[in-house]
Coordinates of N, CA, C and O in Angstrom, one line a residue:
M5 N -35.8 15.4 -29.5 CA -35.7 16.6 -29.7 C -37.6 17.0 -30.4 O -38.4 16.0 -30.8
K6 N -37.5 17.7 -30.4 CA -39.1 18.6 -30.2 C -39.3 18.9 -32.0 O -38.7 19.0 -32.5
P7 N -40.4 18.2 -32.1 CA -41.2 18.2 -33.6 C -40.9 19.7 -34.6 O -40.1 19.3 -35.8
K8 N -41.0 20.8 -33.7 CA -40.2 22.5 -34.8 C -38.6 22.0 -35.4 O -38.4 21.9 -36.0
L9 N -37.8 21.5 -34.2 CA -36.6 21.0 -34.3 C -36.2 19.8 -35.2 O -35.2 20.2 -36.6
Y10 N -37.3 19.3 -35.3 CA -36.7 18.0 -36.3 C -37.4 18.5 -37.6 O -36.5 18.2 -39.0
A11 N -38.1 19.4 -37.6 CA -38.5 20.0 -38.8 C -37.5 20.6 -39.8 O -37.1 20.6 -40.8
T12 N -36.6 21.7 -38.7 CA -35.9 22.0 -39.0 C -34.8 21.7 -39.6 O -34.0 22.0 -40.5
A13 N -34.7 20.6 -39.0 CA -33.3 19.7 -39.0 C -33.2 18.8 -40.4 O -32.2 19.3 -40.9
F14 N -34.3 18.7 -40.8 CA -34.4 18.0 -41.8 C -34.6 19.2 -43.2 O -34.0 19.0 -43.7
L15 N -35.2 20.7 -42.9 CA -35.1 21.1 -43.6 C -33.8 21.8 -44.0 O -32.8 22.0 -45.4
A16 N -32.9 21.6 -42.7 CA -31.4 22.2 -43.4 C -30.7 21.1 -43.8 O -30.2 21.2 -45.2
A17 N -31.1 20.0 -43.9 CA -30.5 18.9 -44.5 C -31.0 18.5 -46.1 O -29.7 17.8 -46.6
A18 N -31.9 19.1 -46.2 CA -32.4 19.1 -47.4 C -31.8 20.2 -48.5 O -30.6 20.1 -49.2
L19 N -32.0 21.4 -47.3 CA -30.3 22.4 -48.3 C -29.1 21.4 -48.6 O -29.0 22.1 -49.6
L20 N -29.2 21.4 -47.6 CA -27.6 21.2 -47.8 C -26.4 20.1 -48.6 O -26.2 19.8 -49.2
A21 N -27.9 18.9 -48.9 CA -27.7 18.1 -49.8 C -27.6 18.4 -51.0 O -27.1 18.0 -52.0
T22 N -28.7 19.3 -51.4 CA -28.8 19.7 -52.4 C -28.3 21.4 -53.0 O -27.7 21.9 -53.6
A23 N -26.8 21.9 -52.2 CA -26.0 23.0 -52.3 C -25.2 22.8 -53.1 O -25.1 23.7 -54.2
G24 N -24.3 21.8 -53.3 CA -23.0 21.6 -54.5 C -23.7 21.7 -55.7 O -23.1 22.1 -56.7
F25 N -25.0 21.5 -55.6 CA -25.9 20.9 -56.7 C -26.7 22.1 -57.2 O -27.7 22.9 -58.5
A26 N -27.1 23.1 -57.1 CA -28.1 24.1 -56.4 C -28.0 25.1 -57.8 O -28.4 25.6 -58.7
Q27 N -26.6 25.9 -57.5 CA -26.4 26.9 -59.0 C -27.0 25.6 -60.1 O -27.5 27.0 -61.0
A28 N -26.3 24.5 -60.7 CA -26.4 24.2 -62.0 C -28.0 23.5 -61.7 O -28.6 23.7 -62.8
Q29 N -28.1 24.3 -60.9 CA -30.1 23.5 -60.9 C -31.2 24.4 -60.7 O -32.2 23.5 -60.9
F30 N -31.1 25.2 -60.7 CA -31.8 26.2 -60.1 C -32.9 25.9 -62.0 O -32.6 26.4 -62.9
R31 N -34.3 25.7 -62.0 CA -34.6 25.1 -63.2 C -35.0 27.6 -63.6 O -34.8 27.3 -64.5
T32 N -35.3 28.3 -62.3 CA -35.3 29.2 -63.1 C -34.2 30.4 -62.2 O -33.9 30.2 -61.4
P33 N -34.0 31.8 -62.5 CA -34.2 32.6 -61.7 C -34.1 33.0 -60.7 O -34.7 33.4 -59.6
Q34 N -35.6 32.5 -60.4 CA -37.0 32.7 -59.3 C -36.9 32.2 -58.3 O -36.7 32.1 -57.2
G35 N -36.3 31.0 -58.4 CA -35.4 30.0 -58.1 C -34.4 30.0 -57.2 O -34.6 30.0 -55.4
A36 N -33.5 30.4 -57.6 CA -32.5 31.2 -57.1 C -32.4 31.7 -56.3 O -31.9 31.9 -54.6
I37 N -33.3 32.8 -56.2 CA -33.6 33.8 -54.8 C -35.0 32.9 -54.1 O -34.3 33.7 -53.0
D38 N -35.2 32.5 -54.2 CA -36.5 31.6 -53.1 C -35.7 31.1 -52.5 O -35.7 30.5 -51.2
Y39 N -34.8 29.9 -53.2 CA -33.1 29.3 -52.2 C -33.0 30.4 -51.2 O -32.8 29.6 -50.4
R40 N -32.5 30.9 -52.2 CA -31.6 31.9 -50.7 C -32.5 32.7 -50.7 O -32.0 32.9 -48.8
Q41 N -33.4 33.4 -50.3 CA -33.8 33.4 -49.0 C -34.6 33.2 -48.5 O -34.6 33.5 -47.0
G42 N -34.5 31.4 -48.8 CA -35.5 30.5 -47.6 C -34.4 30.1 -46.4 O -33.8 30.0 -45.4
A43 N -32.8 29.7 -47.1 CA -31.6 29.3 -46.4 C -31.8 30.7 -45.3 O -31.3 30.0 -44.1
F44 N -31.6 32.5 -45.9 CA -31.2 33.3 -44.5 C -32.5 32.9 -44.0 O -32.4 33.9 -42.6
E45 N -33.7 32.4 -44.4 CA -35.0 33.4 -43.9 C -34.5 31.9 -42.3 O -35.2 32.3 -40.8
V46 N -34.7 30.5 -42.4 CA -34.5 29.8 -41.6 C -33.4 29.7 -40.9 O -33.2 29.6 -39.3
M47 N -31.8 30.2 -41.3 CA -31.0 31.2 -40.5 C -31.1 31.6 -39.5 O -30.8 31.9 -38.5
G48 N -31.7 32.7 -40.2 CA -32.6 34.5 -39.0 C -32.9 33.6 -38.0 O -33.0 33.8 -36.6
H49 N -33.9 32.6 -37.9 CA -34.3 31.8 -37.3 C -34.2 31.4 -35.9 O -33.8 31.3 -35.5
H50 N -32.9 30.6 -36.7 CA -32.2 30.0 -35.5 C -31.4 31.5 -34.8 O -30.7 30.6 -33.5
F51 N -30.9 32.2 -35.5 CA -29.6 32.3 -35.5 C -30.6 34.1 -34.0 O -30.3 34.0 -32.7
G52 N -31.7 34.0 -34.1 CA -33.2 34.6 -33.1 C -33.1 34.2 -31.8 O -33.5 34.8 -30.9
R53 N -32.9 33.0 -32.3 CA -32.8 31.7 -30.5 C -31.7 31.7 -30.1 O -31.7 32.1 -28.8
V54 N -30.2 32.1 -30.7 CA -29.9 31.9 -29.6 C -29.2 33.9 -29.0 O -29.0 34.2 -28.3
G55 N -29.5 34.7 -29.9 CA -29.7 36.3 -29.6 C -30.5 36.2 -27.9 O -30.5 37.0 -27.1
A56 N -32.1 35.2 -28.4 CA -32.8 35.8 -27.1 C -32.3 35.2 -25.9 O -32.2 35.7 -24.9
M57 N -30.7 34.0 -26.2 CA -30.1 33.9 -25.2 C -29.2 34.5 -24.7 O -29.3 34.3 -23.7
A58 N -28.7 35.0 -25.6 CA -27.7 35.8 -25.9 C -27.7 37.5 -25.2 O -27.4 38.2 -24.0
N59 N -28.6 38.1 -25.2 CA -29.6 39.3 -24.7 C -30.3 39.0 -23.8 O -31.0 40.2 -22.4
G60 N -30.6 37.5 -22.8 CA -30.9 37.4 -21.9 C -33.1 37.8 -21.3 O -33.3 37.9 -20.8
R61 N -33.5 37.2 -23.3 CA -34.8 37.6 -23.4 C -35.1 36.1 -22.7 O -36.5 36.2 -22.1
V62 N -34.2 34.8 -22.6 CA -34.8 33.6 -22.3 C -33.5 33.2 -21.4 O -32.6 33.8 -22.1
P63 N -33.8 32.5 -20.7 CA -33.1 31.4 -19.8 C -31.5 30.7 -21.0 O -32.2 30.5 -22.4
F64 N -30.2 30.6 -20.5 CA -29.4 30.7 -21.7 C -29.4 29.3 -21.4 O -29.5 28.9 -20.0
D65 N -29.2 28.4 -22.5 CA -29.0 26.8 -22.7 C -28.0 26.4 -23.1 O -28.1 26.5 -24.1
A66 N -27.0 25.9 -22.6 CA -25.6 26.0 -23.6 C -26.1 24.7 -25.1 O -25.8 25.3 -25.8
A67 N -26.8 23.9 -24.5 CA -27.2 22.5 -25.5 C -27.4 23.3 -26.6 O -27.7 23.0 -27.5
V68 N -28.7 24.2 -26.1 CA -29.9 24.8 -27.5 C -28.9 25.7 -28.3 O -29.7 25.7 -29.2
V69 N -28.4 26.4 -27.4 CA -27.4 27.0 -28.4 C -26.5 26.5 -29.2 O -26.2 26.9 -30.6
Q70 N -26.2 25.3 -29.1 CA -25.2 24.6 -29.3 C -25.8 24.1 -30.6 O -25.3 24.0 -32.3
Q71 N -27.3 23.5 -30.4 CA -28.3 22.6 -32.1 C -28.2 24.2 -32.6 O -28.2 23.9 -34.1
N72 N -28.4 24.8 -31.9 CA -29.0 25.7 -33.2 C -27.7 26.6 -33.5 O -28.0 26.4 -35.6
M73 N -26.9 26.8 -33.5 CA -25.6 27.1 -33.5 C -24.9 25.7 -35.1 O -24.2 26.4 -36.1
A74 N -25.2 24.6 -34.6 CA -25.6 23.7 -35.8 C -25.6 23.6 -37.0 O -25.3 24.0 -38.1
I75 N -27.0 24.3 -37.1 CA -28.6 24.5 -38.2 C -27.5 25.5 -38.5 O -27.2 26.0 -40.4
I76 N -27.4 26.3 -38.3 CA -26.9 28.0 -38.6 C -25.2 27.7 -39.1 O -25.5 27.9 -40.6
M77 N -24.4 27.4 -38.6 CA -23.4 26.7 -39.5 C -23.4 26.0 -40.8 O -23.5 26.3 -41.6
T78 N -24.5 25.3 -41.1 CA -24.9 24.7 -42.3 C -25.2 25.3 -43.3 O -25.1 25.6 -44.1
L79 N -26.4 25.6 -42.6 CA -26.9 27.0 -43.8 C -26.4 27.9 -44.3 O -26.8 28.3 -45.5
S80 N -25.3 28.7 -43.3 CA -24.9 29.6 -44.1 C -23.8 29.5 -45.1 O -23.5 30.4 -45.7
R81 N -23.5 28.0 -45.6 CA -22.7 28.4 -46.3 C -23.9 28.1 -48.1 O -23.4 28.0 -48.8
L82 N -25.9 28.3 -47.6 CA -26.3 28.2 -48.9 C -26.6 29.0 -48.8 O -26.4 28.9 -50.9
P83 N -26.8 29.9 -48.8 CA -28.0 31.1 -49.8 C -27.1 32.1 -50.7 O -27.2 32.6 -51.4
W84 N -25.7 31.7 -50.7 CA -24.6 32.5 -51.3 C -24.8 32.5 -53.1 O -24.2 33.0 -54.6
A85 N -24.7 30.5 -53.2 CA -25.0 30.0 -54.2 C -26.5 30.8 -54.9 O -26.4 30.6 -56.2
G86 N -27.4 31.3 -54.5 CA -28.5 31.7 -55.1 C -28.2 33.1 -55.6 O -29.2 34.1 -56.1
F87 N -27.4 34.2 -55.5 CA -27.2 34.9 -56.1 C -26.3 34.9 -57.3 O -25.3 34.8 -58.4
T88 N -27.5 34.3 -58.1 CA -26.4 34.1 -60.1 C -26.8 35.5 -60.7 O -27.5 36.2 -60.5
P89 N -25.9 35.4 -61.6 CA -26.2 37.3 -62.4 C -27.5 36.8 -63.2 O -28.3 38.5 -63.0
E90 N -27.9 35.7 -63.2 CA -29.6 35.9 -64.0 C -30.9 36.8 -62.8 O -31.7 36.7 -63.1
T91 N -30.0 36.6 -61.6 CA -30.9 37.0 -60.8 C -31.5 38.6 -60.5 O -32.0 38.9 -60.0
Q92 N -30.2 39.1 -61.2 CA -30.0 40.9 -60.9 C -31.3 41.4 -61.6 O -31.5 40.8 -63.1
G93 N -31.2 42.6 -61.3 CA -32.7 42.8 -61.6 C -34.3 42.8 -61.4 O -34.9 43.2 -61.7
L94 N -33.8 41.4 -60.7 CA -35.3 40.3 -60.8 C -36.0 41.0 -59.4 O -35.2 41.6 -58.6
P95 N -37.3 41.3 -59.1 CA -37.6 41.7 -57.1 C -37.3 41.3 -57.0 O -37.0 39.9 -56.5
S96 N -36.3 41.3 -55.8 CA -35.3 41.1 -54.0 C -35.2 42.1 -52.7 O -35.3 43.0 -53.9
R97 N -34.6 41.7 -52.1 CA -34.5 42.9 -51.8 C -32.8 43.1 -51.7 O -32.0 43.6 -50.8
A98 N -32.4 42.2 -52.9 CA -31.0 42.3 -52.7 C -30.4 43.8 -53.4 O -31.1 43.9 -54.5
K99 N -29.2 44.6 -53.3 CA -29.2 45.7 -53.9 C -29.1 45.4 -55.5 O -27.9 44.5 -55.7
P100 N -28.6 46.1 -56.3 CA -27.7 46.0 -56.9 C -26.4 46.1 -56.9 O -25.4 45.3 -57.9
V101 N -25.9 46.6 -55.9 CA -24.4 47.1 -55.7 C -23.9 45.5 -55.5 O -22.8 44.9 -55.3
V102 N -25.3 44.1 -54.4 CA -24.4 42.9 -54.6 C -24.2 42.2 -56.7 O -22.0 41.9 -56.8
W103 N -24.1 42.7 -57.4 CA -23.5 42.2 -59.0 C -22.5 43.6 -59.1 O -21.6 42.4 -59.5
T104 N -22.7 44.7 -58.8 CA -21.4 45.7 -59.8 C -20.4 45.8 -58.4 O -19.4 46.4 -58.7
E105 N -20.7 45.4 -57.3 CA -19.4 45.8 -57.1 C -19.1 43.9 -55.8 O -19.6 43.4 -54.7
R106 N -19.3 42.8 -56.8 CA -19.2 41.5 -56.5 C -18.3 41.4 -55.6 O -18.2 40.2 -54.1
A107 N -17.2 41.8 -55.6 CA -15.9 41.2 -54.6 C -16.4 42.0 -53.1 O -16.0 41.1 -52.4
R108 N -16.8 43.0 -53.0 CA -17.3 44.1 -51.3 C -18.2 42.8 -51.7 O -17.8 42.6 -49.7
F109 N -18.9 42.7 -51.6 CA -19.5 41.3 -51.4 C -19.4 40.2 -51.2 O -20.3 39.6 -50.0
D110 N -18.4 39.7 -51.5 CA -18.1 38.6 -51.3 C -17.5 38.4 -50.4 O -17.4 38.0 -49.2
A111 N -17.0 39.9 -50.2 CA -15.7 40.1 -48.6 C -16.9 40.0 -47.8 O -16.3 39.2 -46.4
A112 N -17.7 40.7 -47.4 CA -18.3 40.6 -46.9 C -19.4 39.6 -45.8 O -19.4 38.8 -44.6
A113 N -19.5 38.3 -47.1 CA -19.9 37.5 -46.6 C -18.9 36.4 -45.9 O -18.9 35.6 -45.2
Q114 N -17.9 36.7 -46.8 CA -16.6 36.1 -45.9 C -16.6 36.5 -44.7 O -16.1 35.7 -43.3
D115 N -16.7 37.8 -44.4 CA -16.7 38.4 -42.5 C -17.7 38.1 -41.9 O -18.0 37.2 -41.0
T116 N -18.5 37.5 -42.5 CA -20.3 37.2 -41.9 C -20.1 35.5 -41.7 O -19.9 34.9 -40.3
A117 N -19.0 34.7 -42.1 CA -18.7 33.7 -42.1 C -18.1 33.7 -41.2 O -17.9 32.2 -40.1
R118 N -16.6 34.2 -41.0 CA -15.7 34.3 -39.8 C -16.5 34.5 -38.4 O -16.3 34.0 -37.1
A119 N -17.0 35.7 -38.6 CA -18.4 35.8 -37.0 C -18.7 34.8 -37.0 O -19.1 34.5 -35.9
L120 N -19.8 33.9 -37.4 CA -20.2 32.5 -37.3 C -19.1 31.8 -37.0 O -19.4 31.1 -35.5
T121 N -18.5 31.8 -37.3 CA -17.6 30.5 -36.7 C -17.1 30.9 -35.5 O -16.8 29.6 -34.7
A122 N -16.7 32.3 -35.3 CA -16.1 32.0 -34.1 C -17.4 32.7 -32.9 O -17.0 32.3 -31.5
L123 N -18.6 33.0 -33.4 CA -20.2 32.2 -32.7 C -19.8 31.0 -32.3 O -20.6 30.4 -31.0
N124 N -20.2 30.3 -33.1 CA -20.3 28.7 -32.6 C -19.2 28.4 -32.0 O -19.1 27.1 -30.8
A125 N -17.4 28.7 -32.3 CA -16.8 28.2 -31.1 C -16.9 29.0 -30.0 O -17.2 27.8 -28.7
A126 N -17.6 30.5 -29.6 CA -17.8 30.5 -28.2 C -19.3 29.5 -27.7 O -19.1 29.2 -25.9
S127 N -19.6 29.0 -28.4 CA -21.4 28.8 -28.0 C -20.5 27.5 -27.6 O -21.0 26.1 -26.4
M128 N -19.1 26.4 -28.4 CA -18.9 25.4 -27.5 C -18.2 25.6 -26.1 O -18.1 24.9 -25.6
T129 N -17.9 26.6 -26.0 CA -17.2 27.2 -24.2 C -18.7 26.5 -22.7 O -17.6 26.4 -21.6
N130 N -19.7 27.3 -23.4 CA -21.1 26.9 -22.9 C -20.9 28.4 -21.5 O -21.5 28.4 -20.9
D131 N -19.9 29.5 -22.1 CA -19.8 30.4 -21.1 C -21.0 31.8 -21.8 O -20.3 32.0 -23.8
L132 N -21.0 31.5 -21.0 CA -23.4 32.9 -21.1 C -21.9 34.3 -21.9 O -21.8 34.4 -23.2
A133 N -20.7 34.7 -21.1 CA -20.0 36.2 -21.9 C -19.4 36.0 -23.0 O -19.9 36.6 -23.6
A134 N -18.7 34.7 -23.0 CA -18.0 34.7 -24.4 C -18.9 34.8 -25.6 O -18.8 35.4 -26.7
V135 N -20.6 33.8 -25.4 CA -21.7 33.9 -26.3 C -22.1 34.8 -26.6 O -22.0 35.6 -27.8
R136 N -22.0 35.8 -25.9 CA -22.6 37.5 -25.6 C -22.5 38.1 -26.8 O -22.1 39.1 -27.6
R137 N -20.1 37.8 -26.2 CA -19.6 39.6 -27.4 C -19.6 38.4 -29.1 O -19.5 39.4 -29.5
A138 N -19.7 37.2 -29.1 CA -19.4 37.1 -30.0 C -20.8 36.8 -31.0 O -20.5 37.2 -32.3
F139 N -21.9 37.1 -30.1 CA -22.9 37.0 -30.9 C -23.4 38.4 -31.7 O -23.8 38.9 -32.1
G140 N -22.8 39.6 -30.5 CA -23.0 40.6 -30.9 C -22.1 41.3 -32.1 O -22.1 41.6 -32.6
E141 N -21.0 40.5 -32.3 CA -19.3 40.8 -32.7 C -20.9 40.3 -34.5 O -20.0 40.4 -35.4
T142 N -20.9 39.2 -34.1 CA -21.6 38.5 -35.8 C -23.2 39.8 -35.8 O -23.2 39.4 -37.1
A143 N -23.9 39.8 -34.9 CA -25.1 40.6 -35.0 C -24.4 41.7 -36.4 O -25.3 42.0 -37.1
A144 N -23.2 42.5 -35.6 CA -22.5 43.7 -36.0 C -22.4 43.7 -38.2 O -22.3 44.1 -38.1
S145 N -22.0 42.1 -37.8 CA -21.3 42.0 -39.4 C -22.8 41.9 -40.2 O -22.8 42.4 -41.4
C146 N -23.1 40.3 -39.9 CA -24.5 40.8 -40.4 C -25.7 41.5 -40.8 O -26.0 42.5 -42.3
K147 N -25.6 42.8 -40.3 CA -25.6 44.4 -40.0 C -25.5 44.9 -40.9 O -26.0 45.5 -41.9
A148 N -24.0 44.5 -41.0 CA -23.0 45.4 -42.1 C -23.3 44.5 -43.7 O -23.6 45.6 -44.3
C149 N -24.0 43.7 -43.7 CA -24.3 43.0 -45.0 C -25.4 43.5 -44.9 O -25.7 44.4 -46.6
H150 N -26.6 43.4 -44.6 CA -27.5 43.9 -44.9 C -27.9 46.0 -45.0 O -28.4 46.0 -46.1
D151 N -26.8 46.2 -44.0 CA -27.1 47.3 -45.3 C -26.9 47.7 -46.0 O -27.1 49.0 -46.8
N152 N -25.5 47.1 -46.7 CA -25.1 47.5 -47.9 C -25.7 46.9 -48.7 O -24.7 47.3 -49.3
F153 N -26.1 45.7 -48.6 CA -25.9 44.9 -49.7 C -27.7 44.7 -49.8 O -28.0 43.9 -51.0
R154 N -28.8 45.2 -48.7 CA -29.9 44.9 -49.0 C -30.9 45.5 -48.8 O -31.0 46.5 -48.1
D155 N -32.2 45.9 -49.4 CA -32.8 46.9 -49.3 C -34.3 46.7 -48.0 O -33.9 45.0 -47.6

């Protein structure tokens, strides 16, 4: 495993280990914002690696896609705990609609979770065409959430 992958895996493990306690243990509302943004940032980094292969910018390596998807799947459960009521109105990229239309926001998060699960399953097939299709659907789900809930 490369050093960057070790560091990322360590961060993912640390975030996962604290996920169950996260909401109760945010010391400040800013801590909750930092937590969710950090999880999204690392997840986006690994999603970008998968996308580079799905879009043909780098050679397809099924094992690397699977490694990145394992990290993404772990991280994808984390950021939602950081959308606490006390973070509403504080400076972040989250739109106010996150709190005023919470059911819609939660549904979008579930749509993304389903799309990620399908992408993860496609990654296990070692089939680039399947990964491309699932990546496109996942990227569209992420974009829809960003368009509706993020500045």
